[in-house]
Tab-separated table of C-alpha atoms in Angstrom:
chain	number	residue	atom	x	y	z
A	665	ASP	CA	-1.621	-0.954	-3.718
A	666	ALA	CA	-3.606	-3.903	-2.444
A	667	MET	CA	-5.922	-2.795	0.286
A	668	VAL	CA	-9.180	-2.928	2.210
A	669	ILE	CA	-11.557	-0.059	1.464
A	670	GLN	CA	-14.551	0.992	3.487
A	671	ASN	CA	-17.271	3.422	2.513
A	672	PRO	CA	-18.388	5.748	3.838
A	673	ARG	CA	-15.779	6.751	6.417
A	674	TYR	CA	-18.406	8.578	8.444
A	675	GLN	CA	-22.108	7.744	8.472
A	676	VAL	CA	-24.830	9.598	10.324
A	677	THR	CA	-28.249	8.024	10.566
A	678	GLN	CA	-31.405	8.527	12.538
A	679	PHE	CA	-32.701	6.195	15.188
A	680	GLY	CA	-34.438	3.315	13.419
A	681	LYS	CA	-33.389	4.297	9.889
A	682	PRO	CA	-31.672	1.417	8.054
A	683	VAL	CA	-28.082	1.868	7.035
A	684	THR	CA	-25.649	-0.137	4.901
A	685	LEU	CA	-21.884	-0.068	5.248
A	686	SER	CA	-19.670	-1.392	2.490
A	687	CYS	CA	-16.251	-2.990	2.306
A	688	SER	CA	-14.160	-4.036	-0.652
A	689	GLN	CA	-10.754	-5.673	-0.898
A	690	THR	CA	-8.144	-6.005	-3.607
A	691	LEU	CA	-6.066	-8.555	-1.665
A	692	ASN	CA	-7.987	-11.550	-3.027
A	693	HIS	CA	-8.280	-12.917	0.492
A	694	ASN	CA	-10.640	-15.755	1.294
A	695	VAL	CA	-11.886	-14.505	4.649
A	696	MET	CA	-13.713	-11.257	5.408
A	697	TYR	CA	-14.736	-10.024	8.846
A	698	TRP	CA	-16.996	-7.340	10.302
A	699	TYR	CA	-16.137	-5.957	13.732
A	700	GLN	CA	-17.832	-3.409	15.950
A	701	GLN	CA	-15.530	-1.346	18.147
A	702	LYS	CA	-16.612	1.142	20.780
A	703	SER	CA	-14.288	3.626	22.409
A	704	SER	CA	-11.529	2.014	24.504
A	705	GLN	CA	-12.998	-1.435	23.973
A	706	ALA	CA	-11.856	-4.537	22.164
A	707	PRO	CA	-13.132	-5.098	18.639
A	708	LYS	CA	-16.212	-7.325	18.764
A	709	LEU	CA	-16.608	-9.811	15.917
A	710	LEU	CA	-20.065	-9.644	14.333
A	711	PHE	CA	-19.700	-11.910	11.283
A	712	HIS	CA	-17.108	-13.552	9.147
A	713	TYR	CA	-17.126	-15.277	5.762
A	714	TYR	CA	-14.805	-17.966	4.562
A	715	ASP	CA	-15.339	-17.459	0.856
A	716	LYS	CA	-19.164	-17.524	0.721
A	717	ASP	CA	-19.536	-19.617	3.868
A	718	PHE	CA	-21.268	-17.284	6.335
A	719	ASN	CA	-20.561	-17.421	10.073
A	720	ASN	CA	-22.705	-15.476	12.492
A	721	GLU	CA	-21.360	-14.949	15.987
A	722	ALA	CA	-23.787	-16.270	18.603
A	723	ASP	CA	-24.244	-12.926	20.338
A	724	THR	CA	-24.608	-10.757	17.222
A	725	PRO	CA	-28.019	-9.048	17.430
A	726	ASP	CA	-30.617	-9.881	14.771
A	727	ASN	CA	-30.618	-6.195	13.901
A	728	PHE	CA	-27.311	-6.806	12.091
A	729	GLN	CA	-27.107	-8.670	8.808
A	730	SER	CA	-24.394	-9.167	6.252
A	731	ARG	CA	-23.955	-10.028	2.599
A	732	ARG	CA	-20.950	-11.089	0.563
A	733	PRO	CA	-22.070	-11.114	-3.083
A	734	ASN	CA	-18.585	-11.910	-4.386
A	735	THR	CA	-15.005	-12.357	-3.214
A	736	SER	CA	-14.221	-8.649	-3.252
A	737	PHE	CA	-17.247	-7.090	-1.579
A	738	CYS	CA	-18.968	-7.399	1.767
A	739	PHE	CA	-21.839	-5.365	3.235
A	740	LEU	CA	-23.097	-4.782	6.747
A	741	ASP	CA	-26.774	-3.909	7.093
A	742	ILE	CA	-28.144	-2.447	10.295
A	743	ARG	CA	-31.885	-2.740	9.998
A	744	SER	CA	-33.011	-0.461	12.815
A	745	PRO	CA	-30.074	1.358	14.381
A	746	GLY	CA	-30.343	2.216	18.031
A	747	LEU	CA	-28.261	4.645	20.056
A	748	GLY	CA	-26.231	1.713	21.339
A	749	ASP	CA	-25.128	0.872	17.797
A	750	ALA	CA	-23.063	4.029	17.495
A	751	ALA	CA	-19.520	2.742	17.062
A	752	MET	CA	-16.649	2.251	14.660
A	753	TYR	CA	-17.318	-0.591	12.242
A	754	LEU	CA	-14.196	-2.297	10.990
A	755	CYS	CA	-13.916	-4.595	8.000
A	756	ALA	CA	-10.927	-6.938	7.876
A	757	THR	CA	-9.621	-9.680	5.606
A	758	SER	CA	-7.205	-12.558	5.937
A	759	ARG	CA	-5.771	-14.931	3.363
A	760	ASP	CA	-6.994	-17.943	5.280
A	761	SER	CA	-8.589	-18.658	8.632
A	762	GLY	CA	-5.946	-20.453	10.639
A	763	GLY	CA	-2.527	-20.045	12.126
A	764	ALA	CA	-0.352	-17.117	11.158
A	765	ASN	CA	-2.975	-15.416	9.015
A	766	GLU	CA	-2.878	-11.820	10.103
A	767	GLN	CA	-5.948	-9.711	9.544
A	768	PHE	CA	-5.751	-6.607	7.380
A	769	PHE	CA	-8.136	-3.853	8.386
A	770	GLY	CA	-9.890	-1.165	6.436
A	771	PRO	CA	-9.972	2.398	7.811
A	772	GLY	CA	-13.363	1.848	9.422
A	773	THR	CA	-16.747	3.553	9.237
A	774	ARG	CA	-17.712	5.645	12.219
A	775	LEU	CA	-21.477	5.428	12.703
A	776	THR	CA	-23.383	8.131	14.561
A	777	VAL	CA	-27.031	7.527	15.483
A	778	LEU	CA	-29.144	10.594	16.204
B	1055	GLY	CA	-14.863	-17.967	29.635
B	1056	GLN	CA	-12.154	-16.535	27.446
B	1057	ASN	CA	-10.227	-13.549	28.684
B	1058	ILE	CA	-7.404	-11.264	27.615
B	1059	ASP	CA	-5.936	-8.850	30.180
B	1060	GLN	CA	-3.786	-5.836	29.416
B	1061	PRO	CA	-3.132	-2.633	31.359
B	1062	THR	CA	-5.528	0.126	30.356
B	1063	GLU	CA	-2.942	2.864	30.008
B	1064	MET	CA	0.819	3.361	30.246
B	1065	THR	CA	3.047	6.426	30.023
B	1066	ALA	CA	6.657	6.483	28.846
B	1067	THR	CA	9.282	8.986	27.785
B	1068	GLU	CA	10.540	9.583	24.266
B	1069	GLY	CA	13.707	7.565	23.655
B	1070	ALA	CA	13.013	5.117	26.477
B	1071	ILE	CA	11.880	1.468	26.487
B	1072	VAL	CA	8.420	0.236	27.467
B	1073	GLN	CA	7.007	-3.250	27.983
B	1074	ILE	CA	3.282	-3.883	27.534
B	1075	ASN	CA	2.078	-7.105	29.128
B	1076	CYS	CA	-0.760	-9.366	28.089
B	1077	THR	CA	-2.128	-12.407	29.918
B	1078	TYR	CA	-4.699	-14.712	28.435
B	1079	GLN	CA	-7.049	-17.570	29.226
B	1080	THR	CA	-8.547	-19.092	26.106
B	1081	SER	CA	-9.996	-22.369	24.902
B	1082	GLY	CA	-7.010	-23.551	22.932
B	1083	PHE	CA	-4.184	-21.565	21.426
B	1084	ASN	CA	-3.219	-21.052	17.801
B	1085	GLY	CA	-1.041	-17.995	18.144
B	1086	LEU	CA	-0.941	-14.511	19.632
B	1087	PHE	CA	-1.020	-11.263	17.685
B	1088	TRP	CA	-0.109	-7.693	18.579
B	1089	TYR	CA	-1.728	-4.814	16.722
B	1090	GLN	CA	-1.157	-1.073	16.886
B	1091	GLN	CA	-4.145	1.264	16.658
B	1092	HIS	CA	-3.824	5.033	16.425
B	1093	ALA	CA	-6.798	7.046	17.654
B	1094	GLY	CA	-9.652	6.957	15.163
B	1095	GLU	CA	-7.825	4.576	12.833
B	1096	ALA	CA	-7.878	0.855	12.099
B	1097	PRO	CA	-5.559	-1.644	13.800
B	1098	THR	CA	-2.361	-2.536	11.963
B	1099	PHE	CA	-0.470	-5.794	12.439
B	1100	LEU	CA	2.762	-5.717	14.448
B	1101	SER	CA	3.705	-9.293	15.346
B	1102	TYR	CA	2.683	-12.929	15.628
B	1103	ASN	CA	3.982	-15.506	18.127
B	1104	VAL	CA	3.023	-19.168	18.188
B	1105	LEU	CA	6.143	-20.694	19.780
B	1106	ASP	CA	7.705	-19.688	23.099
B	1107	GLY	CA	10.385	-17.071	22.911
B	1108	LEU	CA	11.194	-13.669	21.569
B	1109	GLU	CA	10.472	-12.381	18.063
B	1110	GLU	CA	12.349	-9.223	17.151
B	1111	LYS	CA	11.317	-6.825	14.422
B	1112	GLY	CA	13.216	-3.571	14.399
B	1113	ARG	CA	12.362	-1.445	17.442
B	1114	PHE	CA	9.525	-3.799	18.391
B	1115	SER	CA	9.875	-7.252	19.975
B	1116	SER	CA	7.230	-9.667	21.173
B	1117	PHE	CA	7.642	-12.471	23.689
B	1118	LEU	CA	5.462	-15.486	24.391
B	1119	SER	CA	5.252	-18.037	27.200
B	1120	ARG	CA	2.459	-20.501	26.462
B	1121	SER	CA	2.800	-22.300	29.803
B	1122	LYS	CA	2.207	-19.027	31.626
B	1123	GLY	CA	-0.432	-17.669	29.234
B	1124	TYR	CA	1.671	-14.542	28.934
B	1125	SER	CA	3.066	-12.264	26.286
B	1126	TYR	CA	4.689	-8.869	26.177
B	1127	LEU	CA	5.384	-6.293	23.525
B	1128	LEU	CA	8.653	-4.410	23.963
B	1129	LEU	CA	9.091	-1.053	22.288
B	1130	LYS	CA	12.595	0.453	22.196
B	1131	GLU	CA	13.811	3.950	21.348
B	1132	LEU	CA	10.310	5.316	21.749
B	1133	GLN	CA	9.151	7.970	19.319
B	1134	MET	CA	6.212	10.334	19.639
B	1135	LYS	CA	4.497	8.512	16.755
B	1136	ASP	CA	4.390	5.378	18.932
B	1137	SER	CA	1.604	6.998	20.956
B	1138	ALA	CA	-1.282	4.621	20.205
B	1139	SER	CA	-3.255	1.744	21.619
B	1140	TYR	CA	-1.662	-1.691	21.478
B	1141	LEU	CA	-4.029	-4.637	21.242
B	1142	CYS	CA	-3.223	-8.192	22.151
B	1143	ALA	CA	-5.297	-10.895	20.427
B	1144	VAL	CA	-5.203	-14.681	20.793
B	1145	MET	CA	-6.409	-17.171	18.192
B	1146	ASP	CA	-8.353	-19.900	19.971
B	1147	SER	CA	-8.967	-23.538	19.056
B	1148	ASN	CA	-11.742	-22.481	16.626
B	1149	TYR	CA	-9.331	-20.079	14.881
B	1150	GLN	CA	-11.290	-17.117	16.237
B	1151	LEU	CA	-9.406	-14.058	17.449
B	1152	ILE	CA	-10.090	-13.118	21.055
B	1153	TRP	CA	-9.182	-9.473	21.517
B	1154	GLY	CA	-7.999	-7.527	24.514
B	1155	ALA	CA	-9.310	-4.017	25.079
B	1156	GLY	CA	-5.906	-2.540	24.320
B	1157	THR	CA	-3.280	-0.576	26.209
B	1158	LYS	CA	-3.193	3.137	25.511
B	1159	LEU	CA	0.456	4.205	25.390
B	1160	ILE	CA	1.206	7.874	25.990
B	1161	ILE	CA	4.670	9.113	25.024
B	1162	LYS	CA	5.947	12.269	26.681
B	1163	PRO	CA	8.848	14.370	25.369
């Protein structure tokens, strides 16, 4: 089945220790997104790529970086995680960027910062 | 600023009908989405409205009034598995999704 896969599902890191989250998709979609979602809050868009065209949201902290080496894979790097970065990180894809292009989400990676 | 408002929590009874409202103020409008999110899981797509009116899909229907900046999600014949958060999201003029915080729906037997 075509899908969005995220690894790991659960990640525990120490304060200040870099961590990388990965996402892959078999949908062959052009657009990939990284969201941060905290409990009972709306998903917050961190980055999105249209193909290899990178778009950084204005309020995404410099502590967060992203890479999309090819169409299928996307990575989220958190250079120095703080306690406030503990959250669910959701990867999503869409066929295109406009109109009725629903986003398909992976299962998420829940990040704990000790 | 851009804003999506939904009730924080609602409670309904199994077998009944519930309506979850969403009001929005965004810079432009390119459609409104409803997603379902079970606790600890990713959101899954339910519906998309871009024109005024009602879209029906099985037990779920979604309504849009662009002039009022208003939408609702109607769930019929409620089942226990419908207990989840329901997120309203609007695509703005830059084709960015503006998300609401979600409405947690609790279904009681």
